[in-house]
Coordinates of C-alpha atoms in Angstrom, one line a residue:
Chain A
X1 CA -26.9 54.4 -46.3
X2 CA -25.2 55.0 -50.0
X3 CA -21.8 54.9 -50.4
X4 CA -18.8 55.2 -52.0
X5 CA -15.8 53.0 -51.4
X6 CA -12.6 54.5 -52.0
X7 CA -9.0 52.9 -51.8
X8 CA -6.5 53.4 -50.9
X9 CA -6.0 55.6 -47.8
X10 CA -3.0 56.7 -48.5
X11 CA -0.9 56.5 -51.2
X12 CA 3.2 57.1 -52.1
X13 CA 4.6 56.8 -55.3
X14 CA 7.8 58.2 -57.1
X15 CA 7.9 61.3 -59.9
X16 CA 7.2 59.6 -63.0
X17 CA 4.8 57.3 -61.5
X18 CA 1.1 55.5 -61.9
X19 CA -0.7 56.9 -59.5
X20 CA -4.1 54.7 -59.3
X21 CA -6.8 55.4 -57.0
X22 CA -10.0 52.9 -57.0
X23 CA -13.7 53.8 -55.8
X24 CA -17.1 51.8 -55.8
X25 CA -20.4 52.6 -55.5
X26 CA -23.4 50.9 -54.8
X27 CA -26.6 53.3 -56.1
X28 CA -26.9 52.3 -59.6
X29 CA -28.8 55.7 -60.0
X30 CA -25.9 57.4 -59.8
X31 CA -25.0 59.0 -63.5
X32 CA -22.3 61.5 -62.7
X33 CA -18.4 60.8 -60.7
X34 CA -16.7 63.5 -60.6
X35 CA -12.9 63.6 -59.2
X36 CA -11.9 66.5 -56.9
X37 CA -8.0 67.6 -55.7
X38 CA -8.2 69.2 -52.3
X39 CA -4.7 71.0 -51.2
X40 CA -4.1 71.5 -47.6
X41 CA -6.3 74.7 -46.2
X42 CA -8.0 74.7 -49.7
X43 CA -11.0 73.8 -50.7
X44 CA -11.9 70.6 -53.5
X45 CA -11.5 71.6 -56.7
X46 CA -12.9 69.8 -59.7
X47 CA -10.4 67.6 -61.4
X48 CA -12.3 65.4 -64.0
X49 CA -15.3 63.9 -63.9
X50 CA -17.2 61.1 -66.1
X51 CA -20.6 59.6 -67.0
X52 CA -21.8 56.1 -67.3
X53 CA -22.0 56.4 -71.0
X54 CA -18.6 56.2 -71.9
X55 CA -15.7 53.8 -70.0
X56 CA -12.5 56.1 -70.5
X57 CA -11.9 60.1 -70.1
X58 CA -8.6 61.8 -70.5
X59 CA -7.8 64.5 -69.4
X60 CA -4.1 65.7 -69.7
X61 CA -2.1 63.3 -67.1
X62 CA -5.5 62.3 -65.6
X63 CA -7.7 59.3 -66.7
X64 CA -10.7 58.5 -65.3
X65 CA -11.9 54.2 -66.2
X66 CA -14.9 53.3 -65.5
X67 CA -16.4 50.1 -65.4
X68 CA -20.4 50.2 -65.3
X69 CA -21.3 46.5 -65.0
X70 CA -19.2 46.5 -61.9
X71 CA -20.2 49.8 -60.4
X72 CA -16.3 50.5 -59.8
X73 CA -14.3 53.5 -61.3
X74 CA -11.1 54.5 -61.0
X75 CA -8.5 57.8 -61.4
X76 CA -5.3 57.2 -63.1
X77 CA -2.6 60.0 -62.8
X78 CA -0.1 59.3 -64.8
X79 CA 3.7 60.6 -65.0
X80 CA 3.1 61.6 -61.5
X81 CA 4.5 64.4 -60.0
X82 CA 5.3 66.4 -56.8
X83 CA 2.7 69.0 -57.2
X84 CA 0.0 66.3 -57.6
X85 CA 0.8 65.7 -53.7
X86 CA -3.1 66.1 -52.5
X87 CA -5.8 64.4 -51.1
X88 CA -8.1 62.7 -53.8
X89 CA -11.6 62.9 -52.8
X90 CA -14.2 60.1 -55.5
X91 CA -17.9 61.4 -55.7
X92 CA -21.2 60.4 -57.3
X93 CA -24.3 61.7 -57.6
X94 CA -27.7 61.7 -59.7
X95 CA -27.5 64.7 -61.9
X96 CA -30.8 64.1 -63.4
X97 CA -32.5 64.1 -60.2
X98 CA -35.9 62.3 -59.6
X99 CA -37.5 60.2 -57.4
X100 CA -35.2 57.9 -55.2
X101 CA -32.2 60.1 -56.2
X102 CA -30.5 63.3 -55.3
X103 CA -28.0 65.5 -56.7
X104 CA -26.1 65.9 -53.4
X105 CA -22.7 63.9 -54.3
X106 CA -21.8 61.2 -51.7
X107 CA -17.9 61.2 -51.6
X108 CA -15.3 58.6 -50.6
X109 CA -13.0 59.0 -47.5
X110 CA -10.1 60.3 -49.5
X111 CA -6.9 59.1 -50.4
X112 CA -3.7 61.2 -49.8
X113 CA -1.4 61.0 -52.2
X114 CA 2.5 61.6 -51.9
X115 CA 4.7 62.0 -55.2
X116 CA 8.4 61.6 -54.2
X117 CA 10.5 63.7 -56.1
Chain B
X1 CA -14.7 76.9 -64.6
X2 CA -17.0 78.6 -61.9
X3 CA -15.9 80.4 -59.3
X4 CA -17.3 80.4 -55.8
X5 CA -15.8 82.4 -52.9
X6 CA -15.8 82.3 -49.0
X7 CA -15.4 85.2 -46.6
X8 CA -13.4 84.8 -44.3
X9 CA -11.2 82.7 -45.1
X10 CA -10.0 82.4 -41.6
X11 CA -11.2 83.1 -38.4
X12 CA -10.5 83.2 -34.8
X13 CA -13.5 83.8 -32.1
X14 CA -13.9 83.3 -28.4
X15 CA -16.4 81.2 -26.9
X16 CA -19.6 82.3 -27.0
X17 CA -19.6 84.6 -29.9
X18 CA -21.8 83.9 -33.2
X19 CA -19.7 84.1 -37.0
X20 CA -21.0 84.8 -39.8
X21 CA -19.4 82.7 -42.8
X22 CA -20.6 84.2 -46.5
X23 CA -20.5 81.9 -49.4
X24 CA -20.7 83.6 -52.9
X25 CA -21.3 82.5 -56.7
X26 CA -19.2 84.7 -58.3
X27 CA -20.0 84.2 -62.2
X28 CA -23.2 82.2 -62.4
X29 CA -26.7 82.2 -60.3
X30 CA -27.0 79.0 -57.5
X31 CA -30.7 78.4 -56.3
X32 CA -28.7 75.4 -53.9
X33 CA -26.0 75.6 -52.3
X34 CA -24.5 73.6 -49.8
X35 CA -22.5 73.6 -46.7
X36 CA -19.9 71.7 -45.8
X37 CA -17.5 70.7 -42.3
X38 CA -14.5 69.2 -42.7
X39 CA -12.3 67.7 -40.2
X40 CA -8.4 66.7 -40.7
X41 CA -7.8 63.9 -42.5
X42 CA -11.8 63.2 -43.1
X43 CA -14.1 63.5 -46.0
X44 CA -16.6 66.2 -45.9
X45 CA -19.6 66.0 -44.2
X46 CA -22.5 67.5 -45.4
X47 CA -24.6 69.7 -42.6
X48 CA -27.3 71.4 -44.8
X49 CA -29.0 72.6 -48.5
X50 CA -29.4 75.7 -48.7
X51 CA -32.0 77.1 -51.7
X52 CA -32.8 80.3 -52.4
X53 CA -35.7 81.6 -50.8
X54 CA -36.7 79.0 -48.7
X55 CA -35.3 77.2 -45.7
X56 CA -32.8 75.0 -45.4
X57 CA -32.7 71.0 -45.4
X58 CA -30.7 70.2 -42.4
X59 CA -28.7 66.7 -42.4
X60 CA -29.2 64.2 -39.5
X61 CA -28.2 65.6 -36.5
X62 CA -27.0 69.2 -37.4
X63 CA -28.5 71.4 -34.9
X64 CA -30.4 74.2 -37.0
X65 CA -30.9 76.3 -34.0
X66 CA -27.1 76.6 -33.9
X67 CA -26.2 76.8 -37.7
X68 CA -28.0 79.1 -39.0
X69 CA -28.3 79.2 -43.2
X70 CA -29.5 82.0 -44.9
X71 CA -29.9 82.0 -48.9
X72 CA -31.1 85.6 -49.7
X73 CA -30.1 85.9 -53.3
X74 CA -28.5 83.1 -56.2
X75 CA -25.2 84.0 -55.4
X76 CA -25.0 84.4 -51.6
X77 CA -25.8 81.9 -48.6
X78 CA -24.4 82.9 -45.1
X79 CA -23.6 80.0 -42.5
X80 CA -23.9 81.7 -38.9
X81 CA -22.4 79.5 -35.9
X82 CA -24.6 80.9 -33.4
X83 CA -22.6 80.6 -29.6
X84 CA -19.7 79.1 -30.8
X85 CA -18.2 76.4 -28.8
X86 CA -14.1 75.1 -29.5
X87 CA -15.9 71.8 -30.7
X88 CA -17.6 74.0 -33.4
X89 CA -13.9 74.5 -34.5
X90 CA -13.0 72.8 -38.3
X91 CA -12.9 73.8 -41.8
X92 CA -16.3 74.8 -43.1
X93 CA -16.8 74.7 -47.6
X94 CA -19.9 75.7 -48.9
X95 CA -20.8 74.5 -52.7
X96 CA -22.9 76.2 -55.3
X97 CA -25.4 74.0 -57.6
X98 CA -24.4 75.1 -61.4
X99 CA -27.7 73.7 -63.1
X100 CA -26.4 75.0 -66.3
X101 CA -23.5 72.3 -66.0
X102 CA -24.8 69.2 -65.4
X103 CA -25.4 70.3 -62.1
X104 CA -22.1 70.2 -61.1
X105 CA -21.4 71.8 -57.8
X106 CA -18.1 74.0 -57.2
X107 CA -16.7 74.5 -54.2
X108 CA -15.4 77.5 -51.9
X109 CA -11.9 78.1 -50.7
X110 CA -13.0 77.0 -47.2
X111 CA -13.0 78.7 -44.0
X112 CA -11.2 78.2 -40.9
X113 CA -12.5 78.3 -37.9
X114 CA -10.9 78.5 -34.1
X115 CA -13.2 78.8 -31.1
X116 CA -11.3 79.7 -28.5

């Protein structure tokens, strides 16, 4: 079964610190790697996404680092704020479709981030 | 970004009744929508893929007669939980695939179903 392994399961960071969440995938056909942020009682919201033709993508305080050879990608939240406290899910899927692949995302198990003020 | 709405956001019903949840893509057409179920502190579990104008594709272990899915238009999919029981209580989330945006999926805000 296709898997995306996410770690850590929970993370506590002080305000201003760096939060790092890691994901590893198995299916080399995956070509789109989004991160979602979910607040309690709400649906997931797309935070940032990357395609495997680049090794890093930055949007404000959020950065994705992508290592294609290791089949790993990570989310870095710089200057973490209490408002960043949420559950973060990584996902991976095959945008282009094609045999053996699917545009249905495979999700990681989630990371509960708490940023202390 | 694209907006997906769900209605209702919260519903409480008695055991044995049926509940319908609507999922709408507000500013794009979605040929494909997805229905997920999420238990507390867990990841999203895909229940079914809904294609406009055709039958839904259910994931293994999901009862298609219990979770009826209809995708009658390019902007609306509905999930009906038939003869609901307390074990069906959960957070149900839909998403819609925007083929004009890298097949990105945009999620609705979710529906909290509580069956008494």
